[in-house]
Amino acid sequence: MSGANGVDASGESLLPATVIAGVQGRNEEAFRQLVRCVSLPLIRFAQSILHSLDDSEDIVQDVLVSVWELGPDWRPKGDPLAYLIASVRNRSLDQLRSRTRRSKREAKSDFMTGGTNCSTLSDELEEPNVLDTLIEGEETSYRMMLVSLALLELPEKQRTAYELRYRQGCKVSLVAEVLGISVKAAESLLMRATQNVLNNILRQSI
């Protein structure tokens, strides 16, 4: 049975070779099938990094358009789904870094011109406010809020691994391929991520 997250109930990829071959041959129906299958999970994944629906949709659209434009030259090594996830991750991280640098420049400029004080400058240089982690459309139960806040405190690789494995339902092997590590390393990373999430939730609940 298929799900809305690009994987079936067993965690297998829903990108059959016929669809990949069709996209490589610039078959429009195959491309539409690809878009229907992966758009939503890729957007949700990008949101987990950027906390912006508009930016996430733009990035996913750019990635899929680039795949269409590559046509017969699109020959990803390994699982095509892993290629798409990694592409979205890389572009999202690039945008996040660019956004952070821009915020720092603006904060520094405001400080130098007397538009802010030292405490405001410090606030500007912090990571996005925890309230921004409450992604539009996500469940707003108390438990989900705690998980979202806990994930924000994880290192980027742990957060990505947790998001793919437990929120997108990807297999550990796919997580490993996206991150460019071994399956054993991915399992270890997921164990650390899960433990850190639990520790963070417990600390928030005290």
GROMACS .gro file of C-alpha atoms in nm:
model
  206
    1MET     CA    1   0.000   0.000   0.000
    2SER     CA    2   0.140   0.339  -0.090
    3GLY     CA    3   0.160   0.643   0.133
    4ALA     CA    4   0.179   1.017   0.086
    5ASN     CA    5   0.544   1.031   0.181
    6GLY     CA    6   0.705   0.875  -0.125
    7VAL     CA    7   0.747   0.533   0.034
    8ASP     CA    8   0.522   0.232   0.073
    9ALA     CA    9   0.425   0.069   0.401
   10SER     CA   10   0.753  -0.123   0.411
   11GLY     CA   11   0.959   0.188   0.347
   12GLU     CA   12   1.043   0.099  -0.015
   13SER     CA   13   1.083   0.372  -0.274
   14LEU     CA   14   0.783   0.442  -0.496
   15LEU     CA   15   0.996   0.547  -0.791
   16PRO     CA   16   0.984   0.252  -1.030
   17ALA     CA   17   1.242   0.219  -1.305
   18THR     CA   18   0.975   0.290  -1.569
   19VAL     CA   19   0.910   0.635  -1.420
   20ILE     CA   20   1.281   0.714  -1.402
   21ALA     CA   21   1.330   0.598  -1.760
   22GLY     CA   22   1.030   0.804  -1.869
   23VAL     CA   23   1.165   1.120  -1.703
   24GLN     CA   24   1.503   1.061  -1.865
   25GLY     CA   25   1.320   1.038  -2.197
   26ARG     CA   26   1.131   1.359  -2.117
   27ASN     CA   27   0.796   1.181  -2.106
   28GLU     CA   28   0.552   1.433  -1.958
   29GLU     CA   29   0.324   1.175  -1.794
   30ALA     CA   30   0.622   1.009  -1.625
   31PHE     CA   31   0.737   1.348  -1.498
   32ARG     CA   32   0.388   1.425  -1.365
   33GLN     CA   33   0.391   1.091  -1.184
   34LEU     CA   34   0.729   1.176  -1.033
   35VAL     CA   35   0.600   1.515  -0.918
   36ARG     CA   36   0.285   1.363  -0.765
   37CYS     CA   37   0.490   1.106  -0.579
   38VAL     CA   38   0.768   1.317  -0.432
   39SER     CA   39   0.655   1.681  -0.411
   40LEU     CA   40   0.477   1.670  -0.075
   41PRO     CA   41   0.743   1.473   0.119
   42LEU     CA   42   1.022   1.684  -0.030
   43ILE     CA   43   0.843   2.008   0.065
   44ARG     CA   44   0.785   1.885   0.420
   45PHE     CA   45   1.150   1.783   0.443
   46ALA     CA   46   1.267   2.125   0.320
   47GLN     CA   47   1.032   2.288   0.574
   48SER     CA   48   1.204   2.098   0.854
   49ILE     CA   49   1.521   2.288   0.761
   50LEU     CA   50   1.394   2.627   0.644
   51HIS     CA   51   1.070   2.670   0.842
   52SER     CA   52   0.919   2.843   0.538
   53LEU     CA   53   0.654   2.693   0.313
   54ASP     CA   54   0.719   2.936   0.026
   55ASP     CA   55   1.096   2.881   0.027
   56SER     CA   56   1.049   2.504   0.053
   57GLU     CA   57   0.810   2.493  -0.242
   58ASP     CA   58   1.051   2.704  -0.450
   59ILE     CA   59   1.344   2.474  -0.376
   60VAL     CA   60   1.152   2.156  -0.455
   61GLN     CA   61   1.025   2.310  -0.778
   62ASP     CA   62   1.380   2.408  -0.876
   63VAL     CA   63   1.509   2.057  -0.807
   64LEU     CA   64   1.234   1.892  -1.010
   65VAL     CA   65   1.273   2.139  -1.297
   66SER     CA   66   1.647   2.068  -1.303
   67VAL     CA   67   1.570   1.694  -1.327
   68TRP     CA   68   1.337   1.757  -1.621
   69GLU     CA   69   1.595   1.974  -1.793
   70LEU     CA   70   1.866   1.712  -1.748
   71GLY     CA   71   1.646   1.455  -1.921
   72PRO     CA   72   1.869   1.170  -2.046
   73ASP     CA   73   2.162   1.315  -1.850
   74TRP     CA   74   1.980   1.259  -1.520
   75ARG     CA   75   2.145   0.939  -1.405
   76PRO     CA   76   2.163   0.948  -1.026
   77LYS     CA   77   2.389   0.698  -0.859
   78GLY     CA   78   2.196   0.469  -0.626
   79ASP     CA   79   1.834   0.537  -0.532
   80PRO     CA   80   1.681   0.827  -0.733
   81LEU     CA   81   1.474   0.920  -0.427
   82ALA     CA   82   1.795   0.958  -0.226
   83TYR     CA   83   1.928   1.186  -0.501
   84LEU     CA   84   1.619   1.407  -0.483
   85ILE     CA   85   1.625   1.426  -0.103
   86ALA     CA   86   1.997   1.508  -0.101
   87SER     CA   87   1.946   1.777  -0.365
   88VAL     CA   88   1.668   1.939  -0.163
   89ARG     CA   89   1.878   1.914   0.154
   90ASN     CA   90   2.182   2.074  -0.007
   91ARG     CA   91   1.982   2.362  -0.155
   92SER     CA   92   1.795   2.415   0.171
   93LEU     CA   93   2.117   2.429   0.370
   94ASP     CA   94   2.269   2.670   0.117
   95GLN     CA   95   1.968   2.898   0.152
   96LEU     CA   96   1.976   2.872   0.531
   97ARG     CA   97   2.344   2.967   0.536
   98SER     CA   98   2.275   3.257   0.300
   99ARG     CA   99   1.985   3.371   0.516
  100THR     CA  100   2.201   3.354   0.829
  101ARG     CA  101   2.482   3.553   0.668
  102ARG     CA  102   2.233   3.814   0.551
  103SER     CA  103   2.081   3.842   0.899
  104LYS     CA  104   2.424   3.888   1.049
  105ARG     CA  105   2.514   4.159   0.799
  106GLU     CA  106   2.187   4.341   0.862
  107ALA     CA  107   2.226   4.313   1.237
  108LYS     CA  108   2.584   4.439   1.218
  109SER     CA  109   2.478   4.728   0.996
  110ASP     CA  110   2.199   4.825   1.236
  111PHE     CA  111   2.439   4.809   1.529
  112MET     CA  112   2.706   5.021   1.357
  113THR     CA  113   2.450   5.288   1.265
  114GLY     CA  114   2.304   5.294   1.612
  115GLY     CA  115   1.982   5.122   1.510
  116THR     CA  116   2.009   4.856   1.777
  117ASN     CA  117   2.187   4.777   2.099
  118CYS     CA  118   2.424   4.496   2.194
  119SER     CA  119   2.150   4.274   2.334
  120THR     CA  120   1.944   4.310   2.015
  121LEU     CA  121   2.248   4.227   1.804
  122SER     CA  122   2.301   3.912   2.007
  123ASP     CA  123   1.939   3.812   1.956
  124GLU     CA  124   1.968   3.864   1.580
  125LEU     CA  125   2.263   3.627   1.558
  126GLU     CA  126   2.081   3.344   1.729
  127GLU     CA  127   1.923   3.053   1.544
  128PRO     CA  128   1.560   3.110   1.429
  129ASN     CA  129   1.320   3.154   1.721
  130VAL     CA  130   1.173   2.827   1.845
  131LEU     CA  131   0.824   2.947   1.755
  132ASP     CA  132   0.930   2.938   1.389
  133THR     CA  133   0.965   2.560   1.419
  134LEU     CA  134   0.588   2.523   1.437
  135ILE     CA  135   0.552   2.454   1.065
  136GLU     CA  136   0.224   2.566   0.911
  137GLY     CA  137  -0.014   2.275   0.874
  138GLU     CA  138   0.170   2.047   1.117
  139GLU     CA  139  -0.014   1.901   1.414
  140THR     CA  140  -0.010   2.141   1.704
  141SER     CA  141  -0.051   1.895   1.989
  142TYR     CA  142   0.165   1.951   2.294
  143ARG     CA  143   0.368   1.639   2.219
  144MET     CA  144   0.438   1.747   1.860
  145MET     CA  145   0.544   2.089   1.981
  146LEU     CA  146   0.791   1.931   2.221
  147VAL     CA  147   0.933   1.711   1.946
  148SER     CA  148   0.967   2.007   1.709
  149LEU     CA  149   1.147   2.212   1.973
  150ALA     CA  150   1.369   1.917   2.064
  151LEU     CA  151   1.465   1.862   1.699
  152LEU     CA  152   1.574   2.224   1.668
  153GLU     CA  153   1.848   2.159   1.920
  154LEU     CA  154   1.995   1.863   1.731
  155PRO     CA  155   2.301   1.889   1.506
  156GLU     CA  156   2.198   1.915   1.140
  157LYS     CA  157   2.286   1.554   1.047
  158GLN     CA  158   2.097   1.412   1.343
  159ARG     CA  159   1.796   1.630   1.264
  160THR     CA  160   1.800   1.520   0.899
  161ALA     CA  161   1.831   1.153   0.991
  162TYR     CA  162   1.545   1.176   1.243
  163GLU     CA  163   1.322   1.365   0.997
  164LEU     CA  164   1.376   1.113   0.717
  165ARG     CA  165   1.347   0.800   0.930
  166TYR     CA  166   1.067   0.884   1.171
  167ARG     CA  167   0.868   1.158   0.998
  168GLN     CA  168   0.907   1.059   0.633
  169GLY     CA  169   0.922   0.683   0.694
  170CYS     CA  170   1.240   0.624   0.494
  171LYS     CA  171   1.448   0.313   0.542
  172VAL     CA  172   1.779   0.341   0.725
  173SER     CA  173   1.958   0.250   0.401
  174LEU     CA  174   1.802   0.553   0.230
  175VAL     CA  175   1.897   0.778   0.522
  176ALA     CA  176   2.253   0.650   0.491
  177GLU     CA  177   2.261   0.717   0.117
  178VAL     CA  178   2.128   1.071   0.154
  179LEU     CA  179   2.390   1.154   0.418
  180GLY     CA  180   2.670   0.971   0.240
  181ILE     CA  181   2.747   0.738   0.532
  182SER     CA  182   2.731   0.365   0.597
  183VAL     CA  183   2.413   0.195   0.717
  184LYS     CA  184   2.585   0.115   1.046
  185ALA     CA  185   2.682   0.480   1.089
  186ALA     CA  186   2.325   0.585   1.007
  187GLU     CA  187   2.189   0.346   1.270
  188SER     CA  188   2.429   0.492   1.526
  189LEU     CA  189   2.334   0.845   1.423
  190LEU     CA  190   1.964   0.766   1.461
  191MET     CA  191   2.021   0.619   1.807
  192ARG     CA  192   2.200   0.935   1.917
  193ALA     CA  193   1.933   1.155   1.758
  194THR     CA  194   1.651   0.965   1.930
  195GLN     CA  195   1.824   0.978   2.267
  196ASN     CA  196   1.892   1.350   2.228
  197VAL     CA  197   1.529   1.416   2.132
  198LEU     CA  198   1.411   1.231   2.443
  199ASN     CA  199   1.659   1.417   2.662
  200ASN     CA  200   1.554   1.751   2.516
  201ILE     CA  201   1.185   1.673   2.567
  202LEU     CA  202   1.246   1.572   2.928
  203ARG     CA  203   1.439   1.893   2.990
  204GLN     CA  204   1.157   2.102   2.839
  205SER     CA  205   0.897   1.921   3.047
  206ILE     CA  206   1.066   1.987   3.380
   0.00000   0.00000   0.00000
